[in-house]
PDB file of N, CA, C and O in Angstrom:
ATOM      1  N   MET A   1       7.148   4.778  -4.723  1.00 95.00           N
ATOM      2  CA  MET A   1       6.429   3.522  -4.670  1.00 95.00           C
ATOM      3  C   MET A   1       4.944   3.841  -4.536  1.00 95.00           C
ATOM      4  O   MET A   1       4.576   4.788  -3.859  1.00 95.00           O
ATOM      5  N   ARG A   2       4.128   3.022  -5.179  1.00 95.00           N
ATOM      6  CA  ARG A   2       2.678   3.231  -5.129  1.00 95.00           C
ATOM      7  C   ARG A   2       1.946   1.937  -4.793  1.00 95.00           C
ATOM      8  O   ARG A   2       2.347   0.863  -5.221  1.00 95.00           O
ATOM      9  N   ALA A   3       0.869   2.104  -4.055  1.00 93.00           N
ATOM     10  CA  ALA A   3      -0.085   1.027  -3.788  1.00 93.00           C
ATOM     11  C   ALA A   3      -1.460   1.705  -3.773  1.00 93.00           C
ATOM     12  O   ALA A   3      -1.794   2.406  -2.810  1.00 93.00           O
ATOM     13  N   GLY A   4      -2.194   1.563  -4.852  1.00 93.00           N
ATOM     14  CA  GLY A   4      -3.465   2.282  -4.968  1.00 93.00           C
ATOM     15  C   GLY A   4      -3.200   3.774  -4.978  1.00 93.00           C
ATOM     16  O   GLY A   4      -2.375   4.255  -5.747  1.00 93.00           O
ATOM     17  N   ASP A   5      -3.866   4.514  -4.079  1.00 95.00           N
ATOM     18  CA  ASP A   5      -3.636   5.958  -4.017  1.00 95.00           C
ATOM     19  C   ASP A   5      -2.594   6.335  -2.962  1.00 95.00           C
ATOM     20  O   ASP A   5      -2.397   7.502  -2.660  1.00 95.00           O
ATOM     21  N   LEU A   6      -1.918   5.346  -2.412  1.00 96.00           N
ATOM     22  CA  LEU A   6      -0.858   5.576  -1.427  1.00 96.00           C
ATOM     23  C   LEU A   6       0.476   5.679  -2.160  1.00 96.00           C
ATOM     24  O   LEU A   6       0.835   4.803  -2.946  1.00 96.00           O
ATOM     25  N   GLU A   7       1.197   6.779  -1.917  1.00 97.00           N
ATOM     26  CA  GLU A   7       2.487   6.988  -2.549  1.00 97.00           C
ATOM     27  C   GLU A   7       3.542   7.217  -1.482  1.00 97.00           C
ATOM     28  O   GLU A   7       3.362   8.012  -0.561  1.00 97.00           O
ATOM     29  N   LEU A   8       4.652   6.511  -1.620  1.00 97.00           N
ATOM     30  CA  LEU A   8       5.773   6.639  -0.701  1.00 97.00           C
ATOM     31  C   LEU A   8       6.985   7.075  -1.511  1.00 97.00           C
ATOM     32  O   LEU A   8       7.390   6.394  -2.442  1.00 97.00           O
ATOM     33  N   ASP A   9       7.524   8.234  -1.173  1.00 97.00           N
ATOM     34  CA  ASP A   9       8.697   8.758  -1.866  1.00 97.00           C
ATOM     35  C   ASP A   9       9.918   8.465  -1.001  1.00 97.00           C
ATOM     36  O   ASP A   9      10.134   9.114   0.028  1.00 97.00           O
ATOM     37  N   ARG A  10      10.698   7.492  -1.428  1.00 95.00           N
ATOM     38  CA  ARG A  10      11.847   7.044  -0.639  1.00 95.00           C
ATOM     39  C   ARG A  10      12.986   8.054  -0.656  1.00 95.00           C
ATOM     40  O   ARG A  10      13.791   8.092   0.271  1.00 95.00           O
ATOM     41  N   MET A  11      13.056   8.883  -1.680  1.00 95.00           N
ATOM     42  CA  MET A  11      14.111   9.898  -1.755  1.00 95.00           C
ATOM     43  C   MET A  11      13.814  11.059  -0.805  1.00 95.00           C
ATOM     44  O   MET A  11      14.679  11.518  -0.083  1.00 95.00           O
ATOM     45  N   ASP A  12      12.586  11.544  -0.840  1.00 95.00           N
ATOM     46  CA  ASP A  12      12.187  12.682   0.000  1.00 95.00           C
ATOM     47  C   ASP A  12      11.702  12.270   1.379  1.00 95.00           C
ATOM     48  O   ASP A  12      11.462  13.119   2.229  1.00 95.00           O
ATOM     49  N   HIS A  13      11.519  10.968   1.572  1.00 95.00           N
ATOM     50  CA  HIS A  13      11.042  10.426   2.850  1.00 95.00           C
ATOM     51  C   HIS A  13       9.667  11.003   3.202  1.00 95.00           C
ATOM     52  O   HIS A  13       9.416  11.446   4.328  1.00 95.00           O
ATOM     53  N   THR A  14       8.765  10.994   2.206  1.00 97.00           N
ATOM     54  CA  THR A  14       7.411  11.503   2.402  1.00 97.00           C
ATOM     55  C   THR A  14       6.391  10.470   1.949  1.00 97.00           C
ATOM     56  O   THR A  14       6.703   9.567   1.174  1.00 97.00           O
ATOM     57  N   ALA A  15       5.174  10.637   2.441  1.00 97.00           N
ATOM     58  CA  ALA A  15       4.077   9.752   2.066  1.00 97.00           C
ATOM     59  C   ALA A  15       2.837  10.597   1.803  1.00 97.00           C
ATOM     60  O   ALA A  15       2.625  11.629   2.445  1.00 97.00           O
ATOM     61  N   HIS A  16       2.026  10.143   0.841  1.00 97.00           N
ATOM     62  CA  HIS A  16       0.775  10.814   0.497  1.00 97.00           C
ATOM     63  C   HIS A  16      -0.290   9.769   0.197  1.00 97.00           C
ATOM     64  O   HIS A  16       0.009   8.727  -0.360  1.00 97.00           O
ATOM     65  N   ARG A  17      -1.503  10.082   0.565  1.00 96.00           N
ATOM     66  CA  ARG A  17      -2.660   9.297   0.126  1.00 96.00           C
ATOM     67  C   ARG A  17      -3.482  10.262  -0.707  1.00 96.00           C
ATOM     68  O   ARG A  17      -4.044  11.208  -0.165  1.00 96.00           O
ATOM     69  N   GLY A  18      -3.468  10.040  -2.006  1.00 95.00           N
ATOM     70  CA  GLY A  18      -4.076  11.010  -2.903  1.00 95.00           C
ATOM     71  C   GLY A  18      -3.275  12.297  -2.833  1.00 95.00           C
ATOM     72  O   GLY A  18      -2.055  12.285  -2.972  1.00 95.00           O
ATOM     73  N   THR A  19      -3.945  13.385  -2.533  1.00 94.00           N
ATOM     74  CA  THR A  19      -3.250  14.669  -2.417  1.00 94.00           C
ATOM     75  C   THR A  19      -2.919  15.018  -0.968  1.00 94.00           C
ATOM     76  O   THR A  19      -2.276  16.029  -0.711  1.00 94.00           O
ATOM     77  N   GLN A  20      -3.349  14.184  -0.020  1.00 97.00           N
ATOM     78  CA  GLN A  20      -3.134  14.452   1.404  1.00 97.00           C
ATOM     79  C   GLN A  20      -1.788  13.910   1.868  1.00 97.00           C
ATOM     80  O   GLN A  20      -1.514  12.713   1.744  1.00 97.00           O
ATOM     81  N   PRO A  21      -0.936  14.767   2.428  1.00 97.00           N
ATOM     82  CA  PRO A  21       0.323  14.268   2.999  1.00 97.00           C
ATOM     83  C   PRO A  21       0.054  13.466   4.264  1.00 97.00           C
ATOM     84  O   PRO A  21      -0.916  13.728   4.976  1.00 97.00           O
ATOM     85  N   ILE A  22       0.877  12.487   4.507  1.00 96.00           N
ATOM     86  CA  ILE A  22       0.795  11.668   5.714  1.00 96.00           C
ATOM     87  C   ILE A  22       2.065  11.916   6.513  1.00 96.00           C
ATOM     88  O   ILE A  22       3.167  11.722   6.001  1.00 96.00           O
ATOM     89  N   VAL A  23       1.908  12.349   7.746  1.00 95.00           N
ATOM     90  CA  VAL A  23       3.061  12.598   8.610  1.00 95.00           C
ATOM     91  C   VAL A  23       3.419  11.290   9.308  1.00 95.00           C
ATOM     92  O   VAL A  23       2.584  10.698  10.002  1.00 95.00           O
ATOM     93  N   LEU A  24       4.648  10.822   9.087  1.00 95.00           N
ATOM     94  CA  LEU A  24       5.115   9.572   9.672  1.00 95.00           C
ATOM     95  C   LEU A  24       6.423   9.790  10.425  1.00 95.00           C
ATOM     96  O   LEU A  24       7.264  10.579   9.992  1.00 95.00           O
ATOM     97  N   THR A  25       6.579   9.055  11.522  1.00 94.00           N
ATOM     98  CA  THR A  25       7.873   9.029  12.192  1.00 94.00           C
ATOM     99  C   THR A  25       8.825   8.214  11.318  1.00 94.00           C
ATOM    100  O   THR A  25       8.386   7.531  10.373  1.00 94.00           O
ATOM    101  N   ASN A  26      10.096   8.234  11.632  1.00 94.00           N
ATOM    102  CA  ASN A  26      11.065   7.435  10.864  1.00 94.00           C
ATOM    103  C   ASN A  26      10.732   5.952  10.913  1.00 94.00           C
ATOM    104  O   ASN A  26      10.832   5.244   9.904  1.00 94.00           O
ATOM    105  N   LYS A  27      10.343   5.441  12.072  1.00 93.00           N
ATOM    106  CA  LYS A  27      10.000   4.013  12.195  1.00 93.00           C
ATOM    107  C   LYS A  27       8.741   3.689  11.412  1.00 93.00           C
ATOM    108  O   LYS A  27       8.651   2.644  10.759  1.00 93.00           O
ATOM    109  N   GLU A  28       7.735   4.558  11.492  1.00 93.00           N
ATOM    110  CA  GLU A  28       6.506   4.329  10.734  1.00 93.00           C
ATOM    111  C   GLU A  28       6.802   4.309   9.238  1.00 93.00           C
ATOM    112  O   GLU A  28       6.278   3.471   8.505  1.00 93.00           O
ATOM    113  N   PHE A  29       7.668   5.222   8.793  1.00 96.00           N
ATOM    114  CA  PHE A  29       8.053   5.250   7.381  1.00 96.00           C
ATOM    115  C   PHE A  29       8.755   3.945   7.002  1.00 96.00           C
ATOM    116  O   PHE A  29       8.442   3.340   5.985  1.00 96.00           O
ATOM    117  N   SER A  30       9.694   3.498   7.827  1.00 96.00           N
ATOM    118  CA  SER A  30      10.426   2.261   7.549  1.00 96.00           C
ATOM    119  C   SER A  30       9.496   1.049   7.520  1.00 96.00           C
ATOM    120  O   SER A  30       9.650   0.159   6.682  1.00 96.00           O
ATOM    121  N   LEU A  31       8.545   1.026   8.429  1.00 94.00           N
ATOM    122  CA  LEU A  31       7.579  -0.068   8.470  1.00 94.00           C
ATOM    123  C   LEU A  31       6.722  -0.071   7.204  1.00 94.00           C
ATOM    124  O   LEU A  31       6.572  -1.109   6.549  1.00 94.00           O
ATOM    125  N   LEU A  32       6.188   1.076   6.837  1.00 94.00           N
ATOM    126  CA  LEU A  32       5.381   1.170   5.619  1.00 94.00           C
ATOM    127  C   LEU A  32       6.203   0.817   4.388  1.00 94.00           C
ATOM    128  O   LEU A  32       5.744   0.087   3.508  1.00 94.00           O
ATOM    129  N   GLU A  33       7.423   1.298   4.338  1.00 96.00           N
ATOM    130  CA  GLU A  33       8.307   0.998   3.211  1.00 96.00           C
ATOM    131  C   GLU A  33       8.528  -0.507   3.078  1.00 96.00           C
ATOM    132  O   GLU A  33       8.422  -1.073   1.991  1.00 96.00           O
ATOM    133  N   HIS A  34       8.824  -1.166   4.192  1.00 96.00           N
ATOM    134  CA  HIS A  34       9.072  -2.615   4.154  1.00 96.00           C
ATOM    135  C   HIS A  34       7.814  -3.365   3.708  1.00 96.00           C
ATOM    136  O   HIS A  34       7.896  -4.293   2.900  1.00 96.00           O
ATOM    137  N   LEU A  35       6.670  -2.954   4.229  1.00 94.00           N
ATOM    138  CA  LEU A  35       5.427  -3.619   3.835  1.00 94.00           C
ATOM    139  C   LEU A  35       5.119  -3.383   2.356  1.00 94.00           C
ATOM    140  O   LEU A  35       4.673  -4.297   1.666  1.00 94.00           O
ATOM    141  N   MET A  36       5.380  -2.180   1.868  1.00 95.00           N
ATOM    142  CA  MET A  36       5.130  -1.910   0.449  1.00 95.00           C
ATOM    143  C   MET A  36       6.111  -2.651  -0.448  1.00 95.00           C
ATOM    144  O   MET A  36       5.743  -3.115  -1.526  1.00 95.00           O
ATOM    145  N   LEU A  37       7.349  -2.789  -0.011  1.00 95.00           N
ATOM    146  CA  LEU A  37       8.333  -3.547  -0.791  1.00 95.00           C
ATOM    147  C   LEU A  37       7.960  -5.024  -0.881  1.00 95.00           C
ATOM    148  O   LEU A  37       8.345  -5.718  -1.814  1.00 95.00           O
ATOM    149  N   ASN A  38       7.213  -5.488   0.110  1.00 94.00           N
ATOM    150  CA  ASN A  38       6.805  -6.892   0.163  1.00 94.00           C
ATOM    151  C   ASN A  38       5.309  -7.057  -0.072  1.00 94.00           C
ATOM    152  O   ASN A  38       4.702  -8.019   0.402  1.00 94.00           O
ATOM    153  N   ARG A  39       4.735  -6.121  -0.795  1.00 92.00           N
ATOM    154  CA  ARG A  39       3.302  -6.122  -1.084  1.00 92.00           C
ATOM    155  C   ARG A  39       2.874  -7.455  -1.688  1.00 92.00           C
ATOM    156  O   ARG A  39       3.538  -7.995  -2.566  1.00 92.00           O
ATOM    157  N   GLY A  40       1.767  -7.980  -1.168  1.00 89.00           N
ATOM    158  CA  GLY A  40       1.233  -9.240  -1.670  1.00 89.00           C
ATOM    159  C   GLY A  40       1.851 -10.466  -1.033  1.00 89.00           C
ATOM    160  O   GLY A  40       1.492 -11.584  -1.364  1.00 89.00           O
ATOM    161  N   GLN A  41       2.794 -10.252  -0.120  1.00 92.00           N
ATOM    162  CA  GLN A  41       3.459 -11.361   0.560  1.00 92.00           C
ATOM    163  C   GLN A  41       3.181 -11.270   2.062  1.00 92.00           C
ATOM    164  O   GLN A  41       2.972 -10.178   2.593  1.00 92.00           O
ATOM    165  N   CYS A  42       3.208 -12.412   2.709  1.00 89.00           N
ATOM    166  CA  CYS A  42       3.116 -12.425   4.168  1.00 89.00           C
ATOM    167  C   CYS A  42       4.457 -11.982   4.732  1.00 89.00           C
ATOM    168  O   CYS A  42       5.499 -12.435   4.286  1.00 89.00           O
ATOM    169  N   VAL A  43       4.406 -11.064   5.686  1.00 89.00           N
ATOM    170  CA  VAL A  43       5.620 -10.575   6.342  1.00 89.00           C
ATOM    171  C   VAL A  43       5.508 -10.934   7.813  1.00 89.00           C
ATOM    172  O   VAL A  43       4.566 -10.520   8.491  1.00 89.00           O
ATOM    173  N   SER A  44       6.456 -11.708   8.303  1.00 87.00           N
ATOM    174  CA  SER A  44       6.388 -12.173   9.690  1.00 87.00           C
ATOM    175  C   SER A  44       6.861 -11.107  10.670  1.00 87.00           C
ATOM    176  O   SER A  44       7.571 -10.161  10.309  1.00 87.00           O
ATOM    177  N   ARG A  45       6.479 -11.276  11.922  1.00 86.00           N
ATOM    178  CA  ARG A  45       6.954 -10.390  12.985  1.00 86.00           C
ATOM    179  C   ARG A  45       8.472 -10.426  13.061  1.00 86.00           C
ATOM    180  O   ARG A  45       9.106  -9.389  13.246  1.00 86.00           O
ATOM    181  N   VAL A  46       9.029 -11.618  12.933  1.00 86.00           N
ATOM    182  CA  VAL A  46      10.482 -11.780  13.003  1.00 86.00           C
ATOM    183  C   VAL A  46      11.151 -10.955  11.908  1.00 86.00           C
ATOM    184  O   VAL A  46      12.141 -10.254  12.155  1.00 86.00           O
ATOM    185  N   GLU A  47      10.613 -11.021  10.708  1.00 90.00           N
ATOM    186  CA  GLU A  47      11.166 -10.248   9.594  1.00 90.00           C
ATOM    187  C   GLU A  47      11.065  -8.744   9.867  1.00 90.00           C
ATOM    188  O   GLU A  47      12.004  -7.993   9.620  1.00 90.00           O
ATOM    189  N   LEU A  48       9.913  -8.299  10.375  1.00 90.00           N
ATOM    190  CA  LEU A  48       9.745  -6.881  10.693  1.00 90.00           C
ATOM    191  C   LEU A  48      10.688  -6.433  11.802  1.00 90.00           C
ATOM    192  O   LEU A  48      11.274  -5.356  11.728  1.00 90.00           O
ATOM    193  N   LEU A  49      10.828  -7.262  12.826  1.00 90.00           N
ATOM    194  CA  LEU A  49      11.746  -6.917  13.920  1.00 90.00           C
ATOM    195  C   LEU A  49      13.158  -6.731  13.400  1.00 90.00           C
ATOM    196  O   LEU A  49      13.865  -5.804  13.800  1.00 90.00           O
ATOM    197  N   ASP A  50      13.566  -7.588  12.498  1.00 90.00           N
ATOM    198  CA  ASP A  50      14.911  -7.495  11.937  1.00 90.00           C
ATOM    199  C   ASP A  50      15.047  -6.318  10.978  1.00 90.00           C
ATOM    200  O   ASP A  50      15.946  -5.493  11.109  1.00 90.00           O
ATOM    201  N   ALA A  51      14.132  -6.212  10.026  1.00 93.00           N
ATOM    202  CA  ALA A  51      14.243  -5.210   8.962  1.00 93.00           C
ATOM    203  C   ALA A  51      14.013  -3.784   9.446  1.00 93.00           C
ATOM    204  O   ALA A  51      14.692  -2.857   9.013  1.00 93.00           O
ATOM    205  N   VAL A  52      13.057  -3.585  10.333  1.00 92.00           N
ATOM    206  CA  VAL A  52      12.673  -2.235  10.747  1.00 92.00           C
ATOM    207  C   VAL A  52      13.366  -1.801  12.033  1.00 92.00           C
ATOM    208  O   VAL A  52      13.819  -0.679  12.156  1.00 92.00           O
ATOM    209  N   TRP A  53      13.451  -2.729  12.988  1.00 90.00           N
ATOM    210  CA  TRP A  53      14.013  -2.364  14.291  1.00 90.00           C
ATOM    211  C   TRP A  53      15.413  -2.903  14.533  1.00 90.00           C
ATOM    212  O   TRP A  53      16.065  -2.518  15.493  1.00 90.00           O
ATOM    213  N   GLY A  54      15.882  -3.810  13.695  1.00 89.00           N
ATOM    214  CA  GLY A  54      17.214  -4.388  13.880  1.00 89.00           C
ATOM    215  C   GLY A  54      17.322  -5.252  15.119  1.00 89.00           C
ATOM    216  O   GLY A  54      18.395  -5.363  15.712  1.00 89.00           O
ATOM    217  N   LEU A  55      16.208  -5.870  15.513  1.00 84.00           N
ATOM    218  CA  LEU A  55      16.183  -6.709  16.720  1.00 84.00           C
ATOM    219  C   LEU A  55      16.267  -8.188  16.359  1.00 84.00           C
ATOM    220  O   LEU A  55      15.792  -8.604  15.301  1.00 84.00           O
ATOM    221  N   GLU A  56      16.848  -8.944  17.239  1.00 79.00           N
ATOM    222  CA  GLU A  56      16.925 -10.395  17.081  1.00 79.00           C
ATOM    223  C   GLU A  56      15.573 -11.013  17.444  1.00 79.00           C
ATOM    224  O   GLU A  56      14.894 -10.521  18.347  1.00 79.00           O
ATOM    225  N   PRO A  57      15.191 -12.104  16.776  1.00 70.00           N
ATOM    226  CA  PRO A  57      13.894 -12.730  17.049  1.00 70.00           C
ATOM    227  C   PRO A  57      13.763 -13.254  18.483  1.00 70.00           C
ATOM    228  O   PRO A  57      12.661 -13.360  18.990  1.00 70.00           O
ATOM    229  N   ALA A  58      14.875 -13.543  19.129  1.00 68.00           N
ATOM    230  CA  ALA A  58      14.816 -14.084  20.492  1.00 68.00           C
ATOM    231  C   ALA A  58      14.434 -13.016  21.515  1.00 68.00           C
ATOM    232  O   ALA A  58      14.020 -13.332  22.625  1.00 68.00           O
ATOM    233  N   GLN A  59      14.561 -11.743  21.147  1.00 68.00           N
ATOM    234  CA  GLN A  59      14.202 -10.670  22.063  1.00 68.00           C
ATOM    235  C   GLN A  59      12.684 -10.585  22.181  1.00 68.00           C
ATOM    236  O   GLN A  59      11.976 -10.567  21.188  1.00 68.00           O
ATOM    237  N   THR A  60      12.195 -10.532  23.403  1.00 69.00           N
ATOM    238  CA  THR A  60      10.763 -10.460  23.641  1.00 69.00           C
ATOM    239  C   THR A  60      10.313  -9.003  23.577  1.00 69.00           C
ATOM    240  O   THR A  60      10.796  -8.169  24.338  1.00 69.00           O
ATOM    241  N   THR A  61       9.405  -8.727  22.658  1.00 78.00           N
ATOM    242  CA  THR A  61       8.875  -7.374  22.518  1.00 78.00           C
ATOM    243  C   THR A  61       7.540  -7.422  21.802  1.00 78.00           C
ATOM    244  O   THR A  61       7.279  -8.341  21.031  1.00 78.00           O
ATOM    245  N   ASN A  62       6.696  -6.454  22.089  1.00 80.00           N
ATOM    246  CA  ASN A  62       5.426  -6.336  21.373  1.00 80.00           C
ATOM    247  C   ASN A  62       5.423  -5.097  20.477  1.00 80.00           C
ATOM    248  O   ASN A  62       4.376  -4.606  20.086  1.00 80.00           O
ATOM    249  N   ILE A  63       6.595  -4.615  20.126  1.00 80.00           N
ATOM    250  CA  ILE A  63       6.723  -3.377  19.361  1.00 80.00           C
ATOM    251  C   ILE A  63       5.998  -3.443  18.011  1.00 80.00           C
ATOM    252  O   ILE A  63       5.410  -2.457  17.579  1.00 80.00           O
ATOM    253  N   VAL A  64       6.012  -4.591  17.361  1.00 80.00           N
ATOM    254  CA  VAL A  64       5.298  -4.726  16.081  1.00 80.00           C
ATOM    255  C   VAL A  64       3.805  -4.517  16.310  1.00 80.00           C
ATOM    256  O   VAL A  64       3.153  -3.779  15.570  1.00 80.00           O
ATOM    257  N   ASP A  65       3.261  -5.125  17.359  1.00 75.00           N
ATOM    258  CA  ASP A  65       1.840  -4.963  17.677  1.00 75.00           C
ATOM    259  C   ASP A  65       1.508  -3.498  17.944  1.00 75.00           C
ATOM    260  O   ASP A  65       0.510  -2.986  17.465  1.00 75.00           O
ATOM    261  N   VAL A  66       2.349  -2.830  18.698  1.00 78.00           N
ATOM    262  CA  VAL A  66       2.128  -1.434  19.034  1.00 78.00           C
ATOM    263  C   VAL A  66       2.064  -0.583  17.778  1.00 78.00           C
ATOM    264  O   VAL A  66       1.156   0.223  17.609  1.00 78.00           O
ATOM    265  N   TYR A  67       3.004  -0.756  16.886  1.00 78.00           N
ATOM    266  CA  TYR A  67       3.036   0.055  15.668  1.00 78.00           C
ATOM    267  C   TYR A  67       1.915  -0.299  14.704  1.00 78.00           C
ATOM    268  O   TYR A  67       1.287   0.583  14.137  1.00 78.00           O
ATOM    269  N   VAL A  68       1.669  -1.562  14.500  1.00 75.00           N
ATOM    270  CA  VAL A  68       0.665  -1.962  13.519  1.00 75.00           C
ATOM    271  C   VAL A  68      -0.731  -1.623  14.032  1.00 75.00           C
ATOM    272  O   VAL A  68      -1.544  -1.069  13.292  1.00 75.00           O
ATOM    273  N   ILE A  69      -1.010  -1.884  15.289  1.00 68.00           N
ATOM    274  CA  ILE A  69      -2.328  -1.572  15.830  1.00 68.00           C
ATOM    275  C   ILE A  69      -2.529  -0.065  15.912  1.00 68.00           C
ATOM    276  O   ILE A  69      -3.561   0.460  15.536  1.00 68.00           O
ATOM    277  N   THR A  70      -1.511   0.655  16.374  1.00 55.00           N
ATOM    278  CA  THR A  70      -1.607   2.108  16.483  1.00 55.00           C
ATOM    279  C   THR A  70      -1.788   2.740  15.101  1.00 55.00           C
ATOM    280  O   THR A  70      -2.636   3.584  14.900  1.00 55.00           O
ATOM    281  N   CYS A  71      -0.966   2.316  14.138  1.00 52.00           N
ATOM    282  CA  CYS A  71      -1.047   2.886  12.790  1.00 52.00           C
ATOM    283  C   CYS A  71      -2.377   2.528  12.145  1.00 52.00           C
ATOM    284  O   CYS A  71      -2.970   3.338  11.454  1.00 52.00           O
ATOM    285  N   GLY A  72      -2.840   1.316  12.369  1.00 51.00           N
ATOM    286  CA  GLY A  72      -4.086   0.876  11.764  1.00 51.00           C
ATOM    287  C   GLY A  72      -5.301   1.568  12.358  1.00 51.00           C
ATOM    288  O   GLY A  72      -6.326   1.720  11.716  1.00 51.00           O
ATOM    289  N   ALA A  73      -5.195   2.033  13.601  1.00 49.00           N
ATOM    290  CA  ALA A  73      -6.315   2.664  14.273  1.00 49.00           C
ATOM    291  C   ALA A  73      -6.456   4.137  13.914  1.00 49.00           C
ATOM    292  O   ALA A  73      -7.470   4.745  14.188  1.00 49.00           O
ATOM    293  N   SER A  74      -5.431   4.703  13.299  1.00 48.00           N
ATOM    294  CA  SER A  74      -5.457   6.137  12.996  1.00 48.00           C
ATOM    295  C   SER A  74      -6.440   6.466  11.908  1.00 48.00           C
ATOM    296  O   SER A  74      -6.666   5.775  11.006  1.00 48.00           O
TER     297      SER A  74
END
C-alpha cells in the first residue's frame, strides 16, 4: 500500500518512507494499516478501538490518543 512516499507492505509487515525503514510495533502497524485502508475518510475513535484493539466503544480508554499523539510526535 502506498500514500505518497509512505509504503506499507502487508505481507512482510514492514513500512518505509522513501528508502528509510520505519520500525513499528504490531499495534502501530495495525493502526497505520487501518488508516491507510481508509485514506481520505474520517475514522472515528470507536472504529479504531474496534478494528485495531478489538475493544467495545463502551470501554473507557485513551489508548487511541496515546498512539496517535505519540506516533505523530515522533
